[in-house]
Every structure is written in structure tokens, then in C-alpha cells.
Amino acid sequence: MAHTSIYWYRHNLRLRDLPSLERCIAESDQVLPVWIFEDRWEGDDELGFPVMDDLRYMHLRDSALGLQKRIHAMGSELLILRGDPVKILKTLSAQLGNCPVYSSLEVAYYERQQEIHLAESCTLTVVNDQSMYDEGDLPFDYWNVPRVFTDFRKKVEKYSKVRQEVAVVSAMPPVPDHDYVSWDYPAKTVSMDDRSAVSLAGDEQAAWKRVQHYFYDTQALSVYKKTRNGLIGSMYSSKLSQYLAVGSISAVSVYHEIKRYEQQHGSNESTYWLFFELLWREFFRWVARKHGAKIFQLTGIMDRYREYPGGRKELQRWIDAETGDAFVDANMRELAATGFMSNRGRQNVASYLVHRLRVPWTWGARYFESQLIDYDATSNWCNWMYQSGVGNDPRDRVFNTIRQADMYDKDGSYRELWS
Ligand SMILES: Cc1cc2nc3c(=O)[nH]c(=O)nc-3n(C[C@H](O)[C@H](O)[C@H](O)COP(=O)(O)OP(=O)(O)OC[C@H]3O[C@@H](n4cnc5c(N)ncnc54)[C@H](O)[C@@H]3O)c2cc1C
């Protein structure tokens, strides 16, 4: 009898550099690739925000459909379903003769819980696709990850190696017979604001097109360190976050592409700095793995209780870009219109909400979760904790938004653009 497996796509919507899929294919004669639009992503959260607002939804949809097309072109199938992944996969596995399920190892709490529940009744194999370092390659156990980023960075740079990239999958085993029909993933017709710094295309082809453009066509990578605090347009930073978030490109691939670029065009502070920023992403992944649900709690990983006298009225002013601080308001308008905001903007609006309006930081993080097309549980919640003094930096990181606007938007063109 053929050895049948289910391959469960999660935040790894790609074919290149996917160790979990490579392993699944190597160990199976038949593979059913599945991606599930989770029911928890629908509807509103407890604050009344859509869990996933339209732009984020469309970006994810585009990424999944792009992958589906590529898999179909190989004569296989990507079954897109909707519901609770644990229930669906248990049923599907039972229908296919209790076949094993392969997937990507996730680090955020909820996704880890899914793995635990699924493993109660299926043979589940999860492999690290999304972190640059494998757990065994870290110079510390993940529950001993340093609390301070610099300590983490110095240790991994000295003692660990980013894993090798895995080749693109170019052939898939046959799909087993099954009774499921792909869910007709509803289209939405929201058009992107033409001032946007990012595009909604999220699939693997779009990701590599962006790498080609940012690295090779323009060589913007060679000046990244000088431009990265910019606010306007597509070129001041890599804009890879939206692809990393859905996994249409891996951080490992970006790292090795930086190395290839350096061989052709030379290395400098800027080429290193993109890797440095990827290390922030990596750091927060291990922080999330260590601290589980705490990264979503008001007291954060520090168990620090603080007063938040600000309420829904203040939150709404911030969301509606009616704080009266032109820099904060401009950034909030950009977020609502495009699902994106620069890193400089994110730091400023987060600081303003928490330290000026004194609104619970978790509400800001929830709003970002709803809006950001590059929403990533660990990067979002750990950055919010960090800005709020309950995370990996115990200092109160209060940004003077007026001074920040003077420094980073000297001529006011950003505030003008989003006025
Ligand atoms: C309050 C707040 C919330 C954030 N929420 C998210 C989020 O949900 N998803 C997300 O991907 N990033 C988040 N960030 C980090 C950062 O703002 C974005 O990664 C960055 O702006 C994306 O643009 P880029 O790809 O052009 O970044 P670049 O400057 O080109 O950086 C390259 C990559 O490095 C990583 N990176 C850079 N800075 C950080 C950082 N501070 N933390 C973690 N990774 C980083 C990202 O993967 C990014 O794509 C948040 C930051 C703050 C302050």
C-alpha cells in the first residue's frame, strides 16, 4: 500500500527552502497538500476589530492562491479548506487511513497548542522552516534565551550558523483520492491606496521579484543602513516583511541571498544590517517560544503591572488619526489605508498610545494585528511589549514624537502626504 501523507501548509506558503515539505516528500509515495483558512481569523475580536481586516485578508488570499497555482502546474493540488485545522486534519487523516501529517514548526503559543492537540490523535512531524537557526544549533537552550537582544545577537553570531537553504520543490508525488473540494475563498474588492509603499501581491513570485528589485536592479541593499529610517515610498527598506509573514520567502533564503549579493557587489555595513534586522525577528521568535502565552498578556514577560488610565475614547482617537499630533496621525492614516507602516512610524505610534494616551498596549497590538499585511504574532506582540516596558527592555522607551518628526520628516513631506 502506498505511503500516504498530508502536508499542512501554515505560515510557509512557498516551494523553495521548505525542509518540512522536503521531508514529507522523501517519506511518502502520495502527498495531499492542504492549507486551511482558520475560522478564528473571521469575525471581530473582543475590542470590535475585524480579526483580519480586508487588506490583510487579501494579501493572505493572494499568497495562498499563488501557491495553489504553482502546485497545480506540477500536476498536484493544494486543497484550500476553511475551519478549525485540528478538527479538519484529524478527519482527513482518518479518512486516508490514519496517515501522518507533516508541517512547519511554529513558535507562537496558539499555533503550538494546535500542534499539541493534533499530535494527540495523529502522527505529526513538524520541522523548522521559519527560523534561521535550528534549535540544536543555538548556543543555549531556548528556555535560556538571553533577555537582551545584544546578548542574543553576539552569541548566535559567534557560535551558530544559519542553516543551509533547501532547493525548490520541482515535482510533487501524486495526490491520494479524497472527497474534499477546495473552498471557494471569497474575493474582496478593496483597492490599495496609490500612495502605498507596498503592494498586495504576496506570493512566492512577488517575494523574489522584490528581492531582485531591491538587491540587484537598484542595489538599494548597499545603502540600506542609511535609508532604513525613511518614511515614504518603497525603497527606504526591503519591504520583505509581508512575504516573511506569510512565508512566501524564508529568512534563511534572504540571508543566503545577502551572501550571494555580497559576493557580487561587495559587503558593507548596509548589507550586514539587513541580516542584523533579521536577527531581531529571530530573537523575538525564540522569546515567544520561551514565554508562550505571556507575550499576549498585559503584564508581559516581565510580569510588570502598570496603570493604564486611558480607555476606549483615547484608543479611538488614535485609530481615527485624531490625536492632534500630525506625525502620529499621518502614520495611523497610512496604516489604515495600506496595511503598512514604517518601523519608525510603528515605534512612534506605539509609544504615543502607551506613554502619552496611556492606553493598554495590548489594545494597540490587537489593532495592528487586524490591520498589518505583514502581521506576524511574535514580531508584533514582542515589539509592542518592548515599546511598553514589559518586554525585553525594562526601560520606558518614550519617543518624543515632535522631535522624531523634526528628525525623520524634516520638510514635513510625510505629514503632508498623509494629511
Ligand atoms: C509596534 C511594532 C509592531 C511591529 N509589528 C510587526 C509585525 O507584525 N510583523 C513584522 O514583520 N514586523 C513588525 N514590526 C517590525 C518592523 O517594524 C517591520 O518588520 C518592518 O517595518 C517591516 O518593513 P521592512 O520589511 O521594509 O523592514 P526592513 O527594515 O527591511 O527589515 C528587514 C526585515 O527584518 C525584520 N525586522 C526588522 N525590524 C524588526 C523588528 N523590530 N522586529 C522584528 N523583526 C524586524 C523584518 O522581518 C523585516 O522584513 C513591528 C515593529 C513595531 C515597533
Short mmCIF file of C-alpha atoms and ligand atoms in Angstrom, two decimals:
data_model
loop_
_atom_site.label_atom_id
_atom_site.label_comp_id
_atom_site.label_asym_id
_atom_site.label_seq_id
_atom_site.Cartn_x
_atom_site.Cartn_y
_atom_site.Cartn_z
CA MET A 1 0.00 0.00 0.00
CA ALA A 2 1.22 3.47 -0.89
CA HIS A 3 2.61 5.50 1.94
CA THR A 4 0.23 8.47 2.05
CA SER A 5 0.83 11.76 3.92
CA ILE A 6 -0.88 15.08 4.42
CA TYR A 7 1.27 18.15 4.10
CA TRP A 8 -0.21 21.03 6.13
CA TYR A 9 0.84 24.47 4.91
CA ARG A 10 0.83 27.18 7.60
CA HIS A 11 2.91 30.40 7.61
CA ASN A 12 5.17 28.91 4.94
CA LEU A 13 3.35 29.42 1.64
CA ARG A 14 6.21 28.53 -0.70
CA LEU A 15 8.08 25.79 -2.52
CA ARG A 16 11.65 26.99 -2.09
CA ASP A 17 13.56 26.33 1.11
CA LEU A 18 10.91 24.23 2.79
CA PRO A 19 12.60 21.46 4.81
CA SER A 20 9.28 20.14 6.17
CA LEU A 21 7.90 19.57 2.67
CA GLU A 22 11.17 18.05 1.51
CA ARG A 23 10.99 15.55 4.36
CA CYS A 24 7.34 14.79 3.72
CA ILE A 25 8.03 14.06 0.05
CA ALA A 26 11.05 11.92 0.86
CA GLU A 27 8.99 9.77 3.23
CA SER A 28 5.80 9.43 1.16
CA ASP A 29 4.52 7.96 -2.11
CA GLN A 30 1.41 10.14 -2.14
CA VAL A 31 1.02 13.60 -0.64
CA LEU A 32 -2.06 15.72 -0.13
CA PRO A 33 -1.04 19.37 0.38
CA VAL A 34 -3.60 21.32 2.42
CA TRP A 35 -3.93 24.91 3.52
CA ILE A 36 -6.66 25.93 5.93
CA PHE A 37 -8.20 29.34 6.28
CA GLU A 38 -8.78 29.23 10.03
CA ASP A 39 -12.22 30.10 11.38
CA ARG A 40 -10.61 32.09 14.22
CA TRP A 41 -9.48 34.63 11.57
CA GLU A 42 -13.08 35.53 10.78
CA GLY A 43 -15.38 37.97 12.57
CA ASP A 44 -14.48 40.58 15.17
CA ASP A 45 -12.27 40.34 18.24
CA GLU A 46 -13.28 41.36 21.77
CA LEU A 47 -12.44 45.01 21.00
CA GLY A 48 -14.67 45.00 17.94
CA PHE A 49 -11.84 44.98 15.37
CA PRO A 50 -12.05 42.52 12.49
CA VAL A 51 -9.55 39.82 13.45
CA MET A 52 -8.17 40.20 9.93
CA ASP A 53 -9.18 43.33 8.07
CA ASP A 54 -9.64 43.38 4.30
CA LEU A 55 -6.13 44.28 3.14
CA ARG A 56 -4.52 41.66 5.34
CA TYR A 57 -7.09 39.13 4.16
CA MET A 58 -6.46 39.96 0.50
CA HIS A 59 -2.71 39.69 0.91
CA LEU A 60 -3.04 36.27 2.53
CA ARG A 61 -5.54 35.17 -0.10
CA ASP A 62 -3.24 36.22 -2.90
CA SER A 63 -0.33 34.36 -1.31
CA ALA A 64 -2.32 31.14 -0.93
CA LEU A 65 -3.84 31.28 -4.41
CA GLY A 66 -0.45 31.98 -5.97
CA LEU A 67 0.93 28.87 -4.30
CA GLN A 68 -2.09 26.84 -5.34
CA LYS A 69 -1.47 27.78 -8.98
CA ARG A 70 2.17 26.71 -8.83
CA ILE A 71 1.34 23.42 -7.17
CA HIS A 72 -1.36 22.73 -9.77
CA ALA A 73 1.15 23.45 -12.51
CA MET A 74 3.18 20.50 -11.16
CA GLY A 75 0.18 18.22 -11.59
CA SER A 76 -0.57 18.15 -7.86
CA GLU A 77 -3.18 20.01 -5.86
CA LEU A 78 -3.34 22.45 -2.97
CA LEU A 79 -6.57 21.77 -1.15
CA ILE A 80 -7.79 25.00 0.44
CA LEU A 81 -10.22 24.42 3.28
CA ARG A 82 -11.89 26.58 5.90
CA GLY A 83 -12.45 25.81 9.57
CA ASP A 84 -10.56 24.52 12.58
CA PRO A 85 -7.30 22.94 11.35
CA VAL A 86 -7.07 20.43 14.18
CA LYS A 87 -10.56 19.05 13.53
CA ILE A 88 -10.15 19.06 9.76
CA LEU A 89 -6.76 17.37 9.79
CA LYS A 90 -7.89 14.70 12.24
CA THR A 91 -10.83 13.84 9.97
CA LEU A 92 -8.77 13.96 6.81
CA SER A 93 -6.05 11.78 8.30
CA ALA A 94 -8.63 9.23 9.47
CA GLN A 95 -10.22 9.15 6.02
CA LEU A 96 -6.84 8.50 4.44
CA GLY A 97 -6.13 5.50 6.67
CA ASN A 98 -4.71 7.38 9.69
CA CYS A 99 -1.97 8.82 7.56
CA PRO A 100 0.72 11.06 9.08
CA VAL A 101 0.69 14.85 8.87
CA TYR A 102 3.80 16.93 8.18
CA SER A 103 4.10 20.64 8.78
CA SER A 104 6.20 23.60 9.76
CA LEU A 105 7.21 24.10 13.39
CA GLU A 106 5.57 27.25 14.69
CA VAL A 107 6.68 29.20 17.75
CA ALA A 108 3.69 31.31 18.79
CA TYR A 109 1.51 29.96 21.60
CA TYR A 110 -1.73 29.31 19.75
CA GLU A 111 0.00 27.53 16.88
CA ARG A 112 1.98 25.40 19.35
CA GLN A 113 -1.30 24.42 21.00
CA GLN A 114 -2.65 23.30 17.63
CA GLU A 115 0.38 21.04 17.24
CA ILE A 116 -0.13 19.55 20.70
CA HIS A 117 -3.83 18.86 20.08
CA LEU A 118 -3.27 17.42 16.64
CA ALA A 119 -0.50 15.16 17.89
CA GLU A 120 -2.96 13.62 20.38
CA SER A 121 -4.61 11.72 17.55
CA CYS A 122 -2.32 11.92 14.50
CA THR A 123 1.29 11.23 13.78
CA LEU A 124 2.53 14.77 13.37
CA THR A 125 6.02 15.72 12.22
CA VAL A 126 6.95 19.38 12.42
CA VAL A 127 10.20 20.75 11.04
CA ASN A 128 11.75 24.18 11.44
CA ASP A 129 11.18 26.14 8.22
CA GLN A 130 10.75 29.63 9.57
CA SER A 131 13.65 30.35 11.93
CA MET A 132 17.17 30.94 10.67
CA TYR A 133 18.67 28.69 13.33
CA ASP A 134 17.60 25.20 14.26
CA GLU A 135 17.06 24.68 17.94
CA GLY A 136 20.02 22.33 18.24
CA ASP A 137 22.32 24.92 16.64
CA LEU A 138 21.68 27.59 19.26
CA PRO A 139 24.43 28.11 21.82
CA PHE A 140 21.80 27.96 24.60
CA ASP A 141 18.60 26.08 25.30
CA TYR A 142 15.66 28.08 24.04
CA TRP A 143 14.27 28.46 27.57
CA ASN A 144 17.56 30.19 28.41
CA VAL A 145 17.41 32.64 25.50
CA PRO A 146 19.11 35.88 26.68
CA ARG A 147 16.71 38.57 27.80
CA VAL A 148 18.61 41.31 25.98
CA PHE A 149 18.86 41.36 22.18
CA THR A 150 22.56 42.29 22.06
CA ASP A 151 23.49 39.25 24.17
CA PHE A 152 21.42 37.02 21.90
CA ARG A 153 22.94 38.52 18.73
CA LYS A 154 26.54 38.27 19.91
CA LYS A 155 26.13 34.65 20.96
CA VAL A 156 24.43 33.42 17.79
CA GLU A 157 26.81 35.36 15.56
CA LYS A 158 29.76 33.78 17.32
CA TYR A 159 28.59 30.22 17.86
CA SER A 160 25.73 29.42 15.46
CA LYS A 161 25.33 29.02 11.72
CA VAL A 162 22.26 29.91 9.71
CA ARG A 163 21.01 26.64 8.28
CA GLN A 164 21.58 25.77 4.62
CA GLU A 165 18.92 26.66 2.10
CA VAL A 166 16.86 23.76 0.73
CA ALA A 167 16.27 23.58 -3.04
CA VAL A 168 12.95 24.46 -4.58
CA VAL A 169 10.48 21.57 -4.88
CA SER A 170 10.01 20.93 -8.58
CA ALA A 171 7.93 17.74 -8.52
CA MET A 172 5.25 16.52 -6.15
CA PRO A 173 4.15 12.94 -5.54
CA PRO A 174 0.66 12.01 -6.72
CA VAL A 175 -2.32 13.17 -4.69
CA PRO A 176 -4.31 10.40 -2.93
CA ASP A 177 -8.01 10.03 -3.70
CA HIS A 178 -10.17 12.10 -1.37
CA ASP A 179 -13.67 13.58 -1.23
CA TYR A 180 -12.82 17.15 -0.41
CA VAL A 181 -13.36 20.15 -2.66
CA SER A 182 -11.31 23.32 -2.29
CA TRP A 183 -13.12 26.12 -0.53
CA ASP A 184 -14.03 28.96 -2.81
CA TYR A 185 -12.03 31.57 -0.99
CA PRO A 186 -14.19 34.76 -1.29
CA ALA A 187 -12.70 37.65 -3.22
CA LYS A 188 -12.87 41.14 -1.75
CA THR A 189 -12.60 44.24 -3.78
CA VAL A 190 -10.61 46.74 -1.80
CA SER A 191 -8.18 48.72 -3.87
CA MET A 192 -4.82 49.71 -2.49
CA ASP A 193 -4.21 53.43 -1.90
CA ASP A 194 -1.87 54.69 -4.61
CA ARG A 195 0.38 56.33 -2.02
CA SER A 196 1.18 52.87 -0.66
CA ALA A 197 4.78 51.79 -0.03
CA VAL A 198 3.85 48.13 -0.50
CA SER A 199 1.82 46.08 -2.95
CA LEU A 200 -0.79 43.46 -2.13
CA ALA A 201 0.83 40.71 -4.18
CA GLY A 202 2.07 38.25 -1.59
CA ASP A 203 3.08 35.04 -3.29
CA GLU A 204 6.49 33.50 -3.81
CA GLN A 205 6.97 35.04 -7.23
CA ALA A 206 6.22 38.50 -5.88
CA ALA A 207 8.63 37.92 -2.99
CA TRP A 208 11.52 37.01 -5.29
CA LYS A 209 10.68 39.84 -7.65
CA ARG A 210 11.02 42.18 -4.72
CA VAL A 211 14.40 40.66 -3.79
CA GLN A 212 15.57 41.04 -7.37
CA HIS A 213 14.49 44.68 -7.46
CA TYR A 214 15.75 45.72 -4.02
CA PHE A 215 19.02 43.81 -4.20
CA TYR A 216 20.13 43.65 -7.82
CA ASP A 217 18.20 46.06 -10.07
CA THR A 218 18.61 49.05 -7.77
CA GLN A 219 21.32 47.87 -5.35
CA ALA A 220 19.33 49.61 -2.65
CA LEU A 221 20.64 46.95 -0.28
CA SER A 222 24.06 48.60 -0.39
CA VAL A 223 22.65 51.77 1.20
CA TYR A 224 20.02 50.18 3.46
CA LYS A 225 21.61 51.35 6.70
CA LYS A 226 21.40 54.98 5.58
CA THR A 227 17.85 54.81 4.25
CA ARG A 228 16.13 52.42 6.66
CA ASN A 229 14.60 55.18 8.80
CA GLY A 230 12.75 56.60 5.81
CA LEU A 231 9.01 57.05 5.68
CA ILE A 232 7.95 57.47 2.07
CA GLY A 233 7.98 55.07 -0.87
CA SER A 234 9.04 51.51 -1.49
CA MET A 235 12.82 51.84 -1.45
CA TYR A 236 13.90 53.03 2.00
CA SER A 237 13.72 49.48 3.40
CA SER A 238 13.46 45.97 1.99
CA LYS A 239 9.65 45.59 2.34
CA LEU A 240 10.19 41.88 2.76
CA SER A 241 8.13 41.64 5.95
CA GLN A 242 4.85 40.91 4.17
CA TYR A 243 6.41 37.88 2.43
CA LEU A 244 8.20 36.67 5.54
CA ALA A 245 4.92 36.89 7.46
CA VAL A 246 3.05 34.51 5.16
CA GLY A 247 6.21 32.57 4.48
CA SER A 248 6.31 33.08 0.73
CA ILE A 249 10.04 33.58 1.31
CA SER A 250 12.13 32.30 4.21
CA ALA A 251 14.54 34.30 6.35
CA VAL A 252 17.14 31.63 5.51
CA SER A 253 16.75 32.36 1.80
CA VAL A 254 17.04 36.10 2.40
CA TYR A 255 20.21 35.52 4.43
CA HIS A 256 21.83 33.41 1.70
CA GLU A 257 20.74 35.92 -0.94
CA ILE A 258 22.51 38.66 1.04
CA LYS A 259 25.64 36.50 0.98
CA ARG A 260 25.34 35.95 -2.79
CA TYR A 261 24.82 39.67 -3.31
CA GLU A 262 27.89 40.45 -1.20
CA GLN A 263 30.00 38.19 -3.40
CA GLN A 264 28.90 40.07 -6.50
CA HIS A 265 28.66 43.63 -5.23
CA GLY A 266 30.72 43.69 -2.06
CA SER A 267 29.75 43.69 1.58
CA ASN A 268 29.37 46.77 3.72
CA GLU A 269 27.57 47.96 6.85
CA SER A 270 24.28 48.08 4.95
CA THR A 271 24.38 44.52 3.63
CA TYR A 272 25.21 43.35 7.15
CA TRP A 273 22.41 45.48 8.59
CA LEU A 274 19.66 43.64 6.79
CA PHE A 275 20.88 40.47 8.47
CA PHE A 276 21.05 42.39 11.77
CA GLU A 277 17.35 43.24 11.40
CA LEU A 278 16.52 39.63 10.57
CA LEU A 279 18.19 38.77 13.87
CA TRP A 280 15.58 40.90 15.65
CA ARG A 281 12.90 38.79 14.03
CA GLU A 282 14.79 35.66 15.06
CA PHE A 283 15.27 36.90 18.62
CA PHE A 284 11.57 37.51 19.10
CA ARG A 285 10.74 34.06 17.75
CA TRP A 286 12.83 32.43 20.45
CA VAL A 287 11.44 34.82 23.09
CA ALA A 288 7.93 33.77 22.05
CA ARG A 289 8.87 30.10 22.11
CA LYS A 290 10.22 30.50 25.62
CA HIS A 291 7.43 32.61 27.12
CA GLY A 292 4.35 31.14 25.41
CA ALA A 293 1.11 32.97 26.17
CA LYS A 294 2.83 35.66 28.26
CA ILE A 295 3.72 37.73 25.20
CA PHE A 296 -0.01 38.41 24.72
CA GLN A 297 -0.66 39.42 28.34
CA LEU A 298 -0.75 42.97 29.67
CA THR A 299 1.95 42.31 32.26
CA GLY A 300 4.21 40.89 29.53
CA ILE A 301 7.16 38.61 30.08
CA MET A 302 8.26 40.81 32.99
CA ASP A 303 5.03 40.26 34.95
CA ARG A 304 5.03 44.00 35.37
CA TYR A 305 1.77 45.57 36.45
CA ARG A 306 1.23 49.15 35.26
CA GLU A 307 -1.67 51.57 35.40
CA TYR A 308 -3.40 52.31 32.08
CA PRO A 309 -5.96 55.03 32.79
CA GLY A 310 -6.58 55.60 29.05
CA GLY A 311 -9.72 53.97 27.66
CA ARG A 312 -11.73 53.33 24.50
CA LYS A 313 -12.12 57.05 23.73
CA GLU A 314 -8.35 57.57 23.59
CA LEU A 315 -7.89 54.37 21.60
CA GLN A 316 -10.45 55.52 19.05
CA ARG A 317 -8.77 58.93 18.64
CA TRP A 318 -5.52 57.15 17.92
CA ILE A 319 -7.14 54.80 15.40
CA ASP A 320 -9.05 57.61 13.72
CA ALA A 321 -5.87 59.73 13.41
CA GLU A 322 -7.37 62.43 15.59
CA THR A 323 -4.75 62.75 18.30
CA GLY A 324 -3.70 66.20 17.08
CA ASP A 325 -0.08 65.03 16.75
CA ALA A 326 0.44 65.36 12.99
CA PHE A 327 3.21 62.73 12.84
CA VAL A 328 1.26 60.11 14.77
CA ASP A 329 -1.90 60.85 12.81
CA ALA A 330 -0.11 60.61 9.46
CA ASN A 331 1.25 57.18 10.37
CA MET A 332 -2.15 55.95 11.53
CA ARG A 333 -3.70 57.10 8.24
CA GLU A 334 -1.04 55.23 6.29
CA LEU A 335 -1.72 52.05 8.28
CA ALA A 336 -5.49 52.22 7.74
CA ALA A 337 -5.13 52.93 4.02
CA THR A 338 -2.35 50.46 3.15
CA GLY A 339 -1.91 47.88 5.92
CA PHE A 340 1.70 49.01 6.30
CA MET A 341 3.69 51.47 8.39
CA SER A 342 7.45 52.01 8.59
CA ASN A 343 9.39 50.77 11.60
CA ARG A 344 10.00 54.36 12.67
CA GLY A 345 6.29 55.03 12.47
CA ARG A 346 5.40 51.88 14.44
CA GLN A 347 7.73 52.83 17.27
CA ASN A 348 6.31 56.33 17.48
CA VAL A 349 2.62 55.47 17.36
CA ALA A 350 3.11 52.64 19.87
CA SER A 351 4.96 54.92 22.26
CA TYR A 352 2.28 57.60 21.87
CA LEU A 353 -0.55 55.18 22.63
CA VAL A 354 1.10 53.67 25.67
CA HIS A 355 3.03 56.54 27.24
CA ARG A 356 1.01 59.56 26.18
CA LEU A 357 -2.56 58.30 25.94
CA ARG A 358 -1.81 55.57 28.50
CA VAL A 359 -4.00 53.02 26.80
CA PRO A 360 -3.30 49.30 27.43
CA TRP A 361 -0.60 48.29 24.96
CA THR A 362 -2.43 45.05 24.15
CA TRP A 363 -5.22 47.08 22.52
CA GLY A 364 -2.72 48.71 20.18
CA ALA A 365 -1.20 45.32 19.39
CA ARG A 366 -4.68 43.95 18.61
CA TYR A 367 -5.39 46.82 16.25
CA PHE A 368 -2.08 46.22 14.47
CA GLU A 369 -2.94 42.53 14.25
CA SER A 370 -6.15 43.41 12.48
CA GLN A 371 -4.53 45.82 10.02
CA LEU A 372 -0.95 44.87 9.17
CA ILE A 373 -0.46 42.90 5.98
CA ASP A 374 2.86 41.78 7.46
CA TYR A 375 1.27 40.76 10.77
CA ASP A 376 3.43 38.21 12.49
CA ALA A 377 2.43 37.14 16.00
CA THR A 378 5.91 37.14 17.50
CA SER A 379 7.25 40.30 15.81
CA ASN A 380 4.11 42.25 16.56
CA TRP A 381 3.49 41.31 20.18
CA CYS A 382 7.14 41.26 21.22
CA ASN A 383 7.75 44.70 19.68
CA TRP A 384 4.70 46.07 21.44
CA MET A 385 5.88 44.61 24.75
CA TYR A 386 9.31 46.04 24.13
CA GLN A 387 7.94 49.53 23.47
CA SER A 388 5.73 49.29 26.54
CA GLY A 389 8.39 48.42 29.11
CA VAL A 390 7.04 44.95 29.88
CA GLY A 391 9.20 43.00 27.43
CA ASN A 392 12.86 42.55 26.68
CA ASP A 393 13.78 46.12 27.51
CA PRO A 394 12.72 47.20 31.01
CA ARG A 395 13.29 50.88 30.16
CA ASP A 396 10.35 53.03 29.23
CA ARG A 397 11.06 53.70 25.58
CA VAL A 398 9.27 57.03 25.34
CA PHE A 399 9.57 58.66 21.94
CA ASN A 400 9.22 62.42 21.69
CA THR A 401 7.06 62.35 18.58
CA ILE A 402 7.57 66.07 17.85
CA ARG A 403 11.34 65.68 17.91
CA GLN A 404 11.12 62.46 15.92
CA ALA A 405 9.07 64.23 13.23
CA ASP A 406 11.67 67.00 13.10
CA MET A 407 14.44 64.45 12.64
CA TYR A 408 12.85 61.99 10.24
CA ASP A 409 10.34 64.19 8.42
CA LYS A 410 12.31 67.43 8.35
CA ASP A 411 10.45 69.04 5.46
CA GLY A 412 7.07 67.68 6.55
CA SER A 413 6.55 65.82 3.27
CA TYR A 414 5.43 62.63 5.03
CA ARG A 415 2.89 64.52 7.16
CA GLU A 416 1.75 66.32 4.01
CA LEU A 417 1.38 63.05 2.08
CA TRP A 418 -0.85 61.56 4.78
CA SER A 419 -2.63 64.73 5.91
C1 LIG B 1 4.99 48.13 17.49
C2 LIG B 1 5.65 47.33 16.37
C3 LIG B 1 4.94 46.29 15.76
C4 LIG B 1 5.54 45.54 14.74
N1 LIG B 1 4.83 44.52 14.15
C5 LIG B 1 5.42 43.75 13.20
C6 LIG B 1 4.71 42.67 12.57
O1 LIG B 1 3.56 42.35 12.90
N2 LIG B 1 5.35 41.98 11.59
C7 LIG B 1 6.64 42.27 11.21
O2 LIG B 1 7.17 41.60 10.31
N3 LIG B 1 7.32 43.26 11.81
C8 LIG B 1 6.77 44.01 12.77
N4 LIG B 1 7.47 45.05 13.34
C9 LIG B 1 8.90 45.20 12.99
C10 LIG B 1 9.20 46.18 11.84
O3 LIG B 1 8.56 47.40 12.03
C11 LIG B 1 8.83 45.61 10.48
O4 LIG B 1 9.37 44.31 10.33
C12 LIG B 1 9.40 46.47 9.34
O5 LIG B 1 8.95 47.78 9.45
C13 LIG B 1 8.97 45.87 8.01
O6 LIG B 1 9.48 46.59 6.92
P1 LIG B 1 10.66 46.02 6.04
O7 LIG B 1 10.41 44.63 5.65
O8 LIG B 1 10.90 47.00 4.97
O9 LIG B 1 11.85 46.03 7.11
P2 LIG B 1 13.42 46.13 6.93
O10 LIG B 1 13.87 47.33 7.64
O11 LIG B 1 13.82 45.99 5.52
O12 LIG B 1 13.95 44.87 7.76
C14 LIG B 1 14.12 43.58 7.16
C15 LIG B 1 13.39 42.54 7.95
O13 LIG B 1 13.92 42.45 9.28
C16 LIG B 1 12.88 42.13 10.19
N5 LIG B 1 12.75 43.21 11.19
C17 LIG B 1 13.14 44.49 11.06
N6 LIG B 1 12.90 45.17 12.21
C18 LIG B 1 12.34 44.28 13.06
C19 LIG B 1 11.87 44.36 14.40
N7 LIG B 1 11.91 45.49 15.12
N8 LIG B 1 11.32 43.25 14.94
C20 LIG B 1 11.24 42.09 14.27
N9 LIG B 1 11.69 41.96 13.00
C21 LIG B 1 12.23 43.04 12.41
C22 LIG B 1 11.60 42.01 9.38
O14 LIG B 1 11.39 40.66 9.06
C23 LIG B 1 11.91 42.84 8.14
O15 LIG B 1 11.16 42.45 7.00
C24 LIG B 1 6.87 45.83 14.35
C25 LIG B 1 7.56 46.87 14.98
C26 LIG B 1 6.95 47.62 15.97
C27 LIG B 1 7.72 48.74 16.62
#
